[in-house]
Amino acid sequence: MPSYELECNLPGNTANMENMVRAVDPEAVFTTGSADYRIEITVSGTKQELTCEGRIGGRQAAQISFTDREISDPRYGMDAFAQRQKEMVRKGVLLLLQKSGASPLPWGILTGVRPSKIYHYLRDLGFSPAEVEERLRDQFVLVPEKAAHLTAVGEVQRPFFRKVAGRLSIYVGIPFCPTKCHYCSFASHPLTTHAHLVEGFLVALAYEIEEIGKALTRIGLSPATLYIGGGTPTVLTVSQLRDLLNRISHSFPLGELLEYTVEAGRPDTLDREKLKLLRDYGVTRVSVNPQTFNPCTLARIGRKHTVEQLEAAVALVRTLDFPCLNMDMIVGLPGEGEEDWDDTLEKLLAYQSENITLHTLAPKRAATWDFSQVKAEIAEERVACWLETSRTRLSSAGYYPYYLYRQRRSVGGQENCGYTLPGWEGIYNIIMMEERSTVLGLGGGGMSKWFDPVSLKVSRTPNPKCPATYRGRIKELVAEKVNRLITSAN
Ligand code: SF4
C-alpha cells in the first residue's frame, strides 16, 4: 500500500488532503516520515488573488503552481474565501498526483456525495449556467462531460426547489428484504433471519405514523411527497401492507401530495394483490429494479429473482396503470462485459419506463461480499464508456438526467444518475439529494433532514437502522421529532 506524508501551510487541512489523495488512490495510507510520497502544499494571498504552490517528492517528483483571481468576483460572500482556500489545497494535491502519473478524476476535486450542491451554490450567487460549467471545469477540475452533465441536471432541478418551497416530505423506511443481495450496504435485514422482528417493528412504525400525522395536522403542514423505501416494503404480507397504507392515508394530510412512491424493488415480492393495494391507496410511482437482464449475473449477485419474474411484475404495473415506473440498474457488475451491458440497455429501453436510474457498482465494506474476490472481474476501465453510451442512447430515446449523486468507492469514480421522460422527474429524489426542504424520516433507518431556509443548511436526526432498537426507542424518537416539528412551525 502506498504511503503518503502530507503537509500544508494552512492549519486544519489534513482530512481535506487525505480525502483528495484517497479519491485518487483508495489504498493510500498516511504516515509522518519515511513515506513513499511527500506532498507539500502552500496556499497564500488575499481575497483578490490566491496562489497555490505544491510539490510531491518520492518516486515521481513534480511541482505545480497556479493562481486564482476568480475569487475576487464580487458575487462571492465573505464565507467563500476560506472555502476557496480549501478547494485550492485539494486542487493542488490532485494536480500534483496527476503530474506524477495518476489519471484524471471524472469529478475532479468534488469528492463528496452531492456534486450538485456546488452547482446550486454558484447559481444562487448569480452565476449563469455557462459560468458555473466553466468553473466546474477550471476550479473544480471536472472532466468536460461531467461538467456538462452536472449543468444539465442542475437546470432541471431548480424549478422543483420553488415547487416544494416551505413544504416537507416524508420517508418511511421498511428495513426488511426477502434475502440480502451480496453487494447491498443498505439498512436491510433479510426475512430469512429477521422475520421475528417484523411485527414488533410495524407496531412501533404505526405509533410513529400516527403521532407525526397528528403533529402535522396540528401545525397545518401537508407533505409534498411521500416515499416508502427500505429495504423492500413489498416484502410485507398483503395484510401488513394494507394496514400500513391505511394508517398512512388516515394519519397524514395527503390532499396536496405531488408524488407517492413505493420501492417495490424485488420482483419476487410482487403479485397482483399487493400492487393493486398500492394503486388503490394512491401510489403514483413504483420502482421495480432489474439491476441487470443477465440471468447469470442476477444469480451471482444474490438477487434471488429471475428475469421472467421481473417481466411479469412490470406487466402488472402497466396493467394497473401506475402513472410512473422507475427501474434501477447497476453498471459494472462482476463478470459483465460490453455485450452484457449493451443487451441490458436494449432490453431496458424496450420497457419505456418513465424513470431509469443508473447506479455504478460501489463495493462497500458493509456488503456481505468480499469485493477483493471479484475485483478482477469488474471492468472498471469500461464503466465510464458504458455510462457515456447509456447517456447517449437514453437521450435518443427521449430521457434526460434529473438527479445524481456519488458514492465512495464507486467503480471508476463514477456517479449514480436518475433519468426521466419529460415531466416524470422523481421529485422526492431531487429533494432528498439537494436538501432544499425538510424530509421527515420515519421507520427503520429513516433520516430526518431539517432544512433551514435562511442558511440553506440541513441538520440530521437518524432513526436506528436496527428494527429492535427502533422499537425500543420509539417513544423518545417520536417525542423529539414532534417537538422539533412544533418548534420549527412557531
Ligand atoms: S433488494 Fe435492495 S435493499 Fe434489499 S438486499 Fe437487495 S439491494 Fe439491499
Short mmCIF file of N, CA and C in Angstrom, two decimals, residues 315-405:
data_model
loop_
_atom_site.label_atom_id
_atom_site.label_comp_id
_atom_site.label_asym_id
_atom_site.label_seq_id
_atom_site.Cartn_x
_atom_site.Cartn_y
_atom_site.Cartn_z
N ALA A 315 -45.25 -6.04 -16.16
CA ALA A 315 -46.53 -6.15 -16.90
C ALA A 315 -47.70 -5.82 -15.98
N LEU A 316 -47.64 -6.28 -14.72
CA LEU A 316 -48.71 -5.95 -13.76
C LEU A 316 -48.76 -4.45 -13.47
N VAL A 317 -47.59 -3.85 -13.31
CA VAL A 317 -47.53 -2.40 -13.05
C VAL A 317 -48.21 -1.65 -14.19
N ARG A 318 -47.95 -2.09 -15.40
CA ARG A 318 -48.55 -1.42 -16.56
C ARG A 318 -50.05 -1.68 -16.63
N THR A 319 -50.46 -2.92 -16.35
CA THR A 319 -51.90 -3.24 -16.40
C THR A 319 -52.66 -2.42 -15.36
N LEU A 320 -52.03 -2.20 -14.22
CA LEU A 320 -52.71 -1.48 -13.14
C LEU A 320 -52.60 0.04 -13.28
N ASP A 321 -51.95 0.47 -14.36
CA ASP A 321 -51.93 1.90 -14.70
C ASP A 321 -51.25 2.81 -13.69
N PHE A 322 -50.15 2.36 -13.12
CA PHE A 322 -49.37 3.29 -12.29
C PHE A 322 -48.86 4.39 -13.21
N PRO A 323 -48.98 5.64 -12.80
CA PRO A 323 -48.51 6.70 -13.71
C PRO A 323 -47.02 6.63 -13.99
N CYS A 324 -46.23 6.23 -13.00
CA CYS A 324 -44.77 6.32 -13.19
C CYS A 324 -44.07 5.05 -12.70
N LEU A 325 -43.27 4.48 -13.57
CA LEU A 325 -42.46 3.30 -13.23
C LEU A 325 -40.99 3.68 -13.29
N ASN A 326 -40.27 3.37 -12.21
CA ASN A 326 -38.81 3.54 -12.23
C ASN A 326 -38.15 2.16 -12.28
N MET A 327 -37.04 2.08 -12.97
CA MET A 327 -36.25 0.84 -12.99
C MET A 327 -34.80 1.17 -12.66
N ASP A 328 -34.28 0.51 -11.61
CA ASP A 328 -32.88 0.72 -11.19
C ASP A 328 -31.97 -0.30 -11.87
N MET A 329 -30.82 0.17 -12.32
CA MET A 329 -29.84 -0.71 -12.94
C MET A 329 -28.48 -0.49 -12.27
N ILE A 330 -27.60 -1.48 -12.39
CA ILE A 330 -26.24 -1.32 -11.87
C ILE A 330 -25.24 -1.54 -13.00
N VAL A 331 -24.38 -0.56 -13.19
CA VAL A 331 -23.33 -0.65 -14.20
C VAL A 331 -22.04 -1.12 -13.52
N GLY A 332 -21.36 -2.09 -14.14
CA GLY A 332 -20.06 -2.54 -13.61
C GLY A 332 -20.15 -3.76 -12.73
N LEU A 333 -21.21 -4.56 -12.91
CA LEU A 333 -21.33 -5.77 -12.09
C LEU A 333 -20.25 -6.79 -12.48
N PRO A 334 -19.78 -7.59 -11.53
CA PRO A 334 -18.70 -8.54 -11.82
C PRO A 334 -19.08 -9.51 -12.93
N GLY A 335 -18.16 -9.74 -13.81
CA GLY A 335 -18.36 -10.71 -14.89
C GLY A 335 -19.05 -10.12 -16.10
N GLU A 336 -19.57 -8.89 -15.99
CA GLU A 336 -20.29 -8.30 -17.14
C GLU A 336 -19.33 -7.54 -18.04
N GLY A 337 -19.52 -7.74 -19.33
CA GLY A 337 -18.69 -7.05 -20.32
C GLY A 337 -19.56 -6.21 -21.24
N GLU A 338 -18.92 -5.73 -22.29
CA GLU A 338 -19.56 -4.84 -23.26
C GLU A 338 -20.91 -5.37 -23.74
N GLU A 339 -20.92 -6.63 -24.14
CA GLU A 339 -22.14 -7.20 -24.72
C GLU A 339 -23.25 -7.32 -23.68
N ASP A 340 -22.87 -7.64 -22.45
CA ASP A 340 -23.89 -7.74 -21.40
C ASP A 340 -24.58 -6.40 -21.17
N TRP A 341 -23.75 -5.35 -21.08
CA TRP A 341 -24.36 -4.04 -20.81
C TRP A 341 -25.21 -3.58 -22.00
N ASP A 342 -24.72 -3.82 -23.20
CA ASP A 342 -25.48 -3.47 -24.42
C ASP A 342 -26.83 -4.16 -24.43
N ASP A 343 -26.79 -5.43 -24.11
CA ASP A 343 -28.02 -6.24 -24.11
C ASP A 343 -28.98 -5.74 -23.03
N THR A 344 -28.45 -5.47 -21.84
CA THR A 344 -29.27 -4.96 -20.74
C THR A 344 -29.90 -3.63 -21.12
N LEU A 345 -29.11 -2.77 -21.70
CA LEU A 345 -29.61 -1.44 -22.07
C LEU A 345 -30.72 -1.54 -23.11
N GLU A 346 -30.52 -2.40 -24.07
CA GLU A 346 -31.54 -2.57 -25.12
C GLU A 346 -32.86 -3.07 -24.53
N LYS A 347 -32.76 -4.06 -23.65
CA LYS A 347 -33.97 -4.61 -23.02
C LYS A 347 -34.63 -3.57 -22.13
N LEU A 348 -33.81 -2.84 -21.42
CA LEU A 348 -34.32 -1.80 -20.53
C LEU A 348 -35.12 -0.76 -21.32
N LEU A 349 -34.55 -0.29 -22.41
CA LEU A 349 -35.20 0.77 -23.19
C LEU A 349 -36.54 0.30 -23.77
N ALA A 350 -36.64 -1.00 -24.02
CA ALA A 350 -37.88 -1.53 -24.59
C ALA A 350 -39.07 -1.34 -23.64
N TYR A 351 -38.80 -1.23 -22.33
CA TYR A 351 -39.89 -1.07 -21.36
C TYR A 351 -40.47 0.35 -21.34
N GLN A 352 -39.69 1.31 -21.83
CA GLN A 352 -40.11 2.71 -21.82
C GLN A 352 -40.61 3.15 -20.45
N SER A 353 -39.92 2.71 -19.41
CA SER A 353 -40.32 3.15 -18.06
C SER A 353 -40.09 4.66 -17.97
N GLU A 354 -40.93 5.33 -17.21
CA GLU A 354 -40.84 6.80 -17.14
C GLU A 354 -39.51 7.24 -16.52
N ASN A 355 -39.04 6.47 -15.55
CA ASN A 355 -37.75 6.78 -14.90
C ASN A 355 -36.80 5.59 -15.03
N ILE A 356 -35.53 5.92 -15.19
CA ILE A 356 -34.47 4.90 -15.17
C ILE A 356 -33.33 5.44 -14.29
N THR A 357 -32.88 4.64 -13.36
CA THR A 357 -31.76 5.09 -12.53
C THR A 357 -30.58 4.18 -12.77
N LEU A 358 -29.48 4.79 -13.22
CA LEU A 358 -28.26 4.02 -13.47
C LEU A 358 -27.30 4.20 -12.30
N HIS A 359 -27.09 3.11 -11.58
CA HIS A 359 -26.13 3.13 -10.48
C HIS A 359 -24.81 2.54 -10.95
N THR A 360 -23.72 3.12 -10.45
CA THR A 360 -22.42 2.49 -10.67
C THR A 360 -22.16 1.59 -9.46
N LEU A 361 -21.71 0.39 -9.69
CA LEU A 361 -21.41 -0.51 -8.58
C LEU A 361 -20.45 0.18 -7.60
N ALA A 362 -20.79 0.11 -6.32
CA ALA A 362 -19.93 0.70 -5.29
C ALA A 362 -19.58 -0.38 -4.26
N PRO A 363 -18.39 -0.97 -4.37
CA PRO A 363 -18.01 -2.02 -3.41
C PRO A 363 -17.86 -1.44 -2.01
N LYS A 364 -18.83 -1.74 -1.15
CA LYS A 364 -18.81 -1.19 0.22
C LYS A 364 -18.42 -2.26 1.22
N ARG A 365 -17.80 -1.80 2.31
CA ARG A 365 -17.38 -2.76 3.34
C ARG A 365 -18.60 -3.38 4.03
N ALA A 366 -19.72 -2.65 4.07
CA ALA A 366 -20.91 -3.16 4.78
C ALA A 366 -21.60 -4.29 4.01
N ALA A 367 -21.19 -4.52 2.77
CA ALA A 367 -21.83 -5.59 1.97
C ALA A 367 -21.36 -6.96 2.45
N THR A 368 -22.17 -7.98 2.14
CA THR A 368 -21.77 -9.33 2.57
C THR A 368 -20.63 -9.86 1.68
N TRP A 369 -20.53 -9.34 0.49
CA TRP A 369 -19.48 -9.78 -0.44
C TRP A 369 -18.11 -9.29 -0.02
N ASP A 370 -17.10 -10.11 -0.24
CA ASP A 370 -15.73 -9.63 -0.14
C ASP A 370 -15.34 -9.22 -1.57
N PHE A 371 -15.40 -7.92 -1.84
CA PHE A 371 -15.20 -7.45 -3.21
C PHE A 371 -13.80 -7.74 -3.75
N SER A 372 -12.84 -7.96 -2.83
CA SER A 372 -11.50 -8.25 -3.34
C SER A 372 -11.49 -9.56 -4.13
N GLN A 373 -12.46 -10.44 -3.81
CA GLN A 373 -12.54 -11.73 -4.51
C GLN A 373 -13.06 -11.59 -5.96
N VAL A 374 -13.82 -10.51 -6.22
CA VAL A 374 -14.40 -10.37 -7.57
C VAL A 374 -13.81 -9.17 -8.34
N LYS A 375 -12.87 -8.47 -7.68
CA LYS A 375 -12.31 -7.24 -8.27
C LYS A 375 -11.84 -7.46 -9.71
N ALA A 376 -11.17 -8.59 -9.93
CA ALA A 376 -10.59 -8.85 -11.25
C ALA A 376 -11.67 -9.00 -12.32
N GLU A 377 -12.91 -9.27 -11.90
CA GLU A 377 -13.99 -9.48 -12.88
C GLU A 377 -14.82 -8.22 -13.11
N ILE A 378 -14.42 -7.12 -12.49
CA ILE A 378 -15.15 -5.85 -12.68
C ILE A 378 -14.42 -5.04 -13.74
N ALA A 379 -15.13 -4.70 -14.81
CA ALA A 379 -14.49 -3.99 -15.93
C ALA A 379 -14.39 -2.50 -15.63
N GLU A 380 -13.58 -2.18 -14.61
CA GLU A 380 -13.51 -0.81 -14.11
C GLU A 380 -13.20 0.22 -15.20
N GLU A 381 -12.28 -0.15 -16.09
CA GLU A 381 -11.86 0.82 -17.12
C GLU A 381 -12.91 1.04 -18.19
N ARG A 382 -13.97 0.18 -18.24
CA ARG A 382 -15.01 0.32 -19.27
C ARG A 382 -16.25 1.06 -18.77
N VAL A 383 -16.36 1.21 -17.45
CA VAL A 383 -17.61 1.73 -16.89
C VAL A 383 -17.91 3.16 -17.37
N ALA A 384 -16.89 4.01 -17.42
CA ALA A 384 -17.11 5.39 -17.88
C ALA A 384 -17.68 5.39 -19.29
N CYS A 385 -17.15 4.52 -20.12
CA CYS A 385 -17.59 4.43 -21.52
C CYS A 385 -19.05 3.94 -21.59
N TRP A 386 -19.39 2.93 -20.78
CA TRP A 386 -20.76 2.42 -20.79
C TRP A 386 -21.75 3.47 -20.30
N LEU A 387 -21.32 4.24 -19.31
CA LEU A 387 -22.22 5.30 -18.82
C LEU A 387 -22.44 6.36 -19.89
N GLU A 388 -21.38 6.66 -20.60
CA GLU A 388 -21.47 7.67 -21.66
C GLU A 388 -22.37 7.18 -22.80
N THR A 389 -22.17 5.91 -23.20
CA THR A 389 -23.02 5.33 -24.25
C THR A 389 -24.48 5.31 -23.78
N SER A 390 -24.68 4.96 -22.53
CA SER A 390 -26.05 4.90 -22.00
C SER A 390 -26.68 6.28 -22.06
N ARG A 391 -25.91 7.29 -21.67
CA ARG A 391 -26.42 8.67 -21.70
C ARG A 391 -26.89 9.03 -23.10
N THR A 392 -26.07 8.68 -24.09
CA THR A 392 -26.41 9.00 -25.46
C THR A 392 -27.67 8.25 -25.90
N ARG A 393 -27.72 6.96 -25.57
CA ARG A 393 -28.88 6.17 -26.02
C ARG A 393 -30.15 6.57 -25.28
N LEU A 394 -30.02 6.89 -24.01
CA LEU A 394 -31.18 7.35 -23.26
C LEU A 394 -31.67 8.68 -23.83
N SER A 395 -30.73 9.53 -24.16
CA SER A 395 -31.11 10.83 -24.72
C SER A 395 -31.85 10.64 -26.05
N SER A 396 -31.36 9.74 -26.89
CA SER A 396 -32.05 9.47 -28.17
C SER A 396 -33.45 8.91 -27.94
N ALA A 397 -33.64 8.22 -26.81
CA ALA A 397 -34.96 7.65 -26.52
C ALA A 397 -35.85 8.65 -25.78
N GLY A 398 -35.38 9.89 -25.61
CA GLY A 398 -36.23 10.94 -25.03
C GLY A 398 -36.01 11.21 -23.56
N TYR A 399 -35.02 10.53 -22.93
CA TYR A 399 -34.77 10.74 -21.50
C TYR A 399 -33.77 11.88 -21.28
N TYR A 400 -33.87 12.52 -20.11
CA TYR A 400 -32.82 13.46 -19.71
C TYR A 400 -32.51 13.23 -18.22
N PRO A 401 -31.29 13.59 -17.79
CA PRO A 401 -30.91 13.34 -16.38
C PRO A 401 -31.56 14.38 -15.46
N TYR A 402 -31.98 13.94 -14.26
CA TYR A 402 -32.63 14.90 -13.35
C TYR A 402 -32.11 14.85 -11.92
N TYR A 403 -31.38 13.83 -11.54
CA TYR A 403 -30.71 13.89 -10.24
C TYR A 403 -29.50 12.97 -10.27
N LEU A 404 -28.52 13.31 -9.46
CA LEU A 404 -27.34 12.45 -9.42
C LEU A 404 -26.67 12.55 -8.07
N TYR A 405 -25.95 11.53 -7.74
CA TYR A 405 -25.15 11.54 -6.53
C TYR A 405 -24.00 10.56 -6.70
#
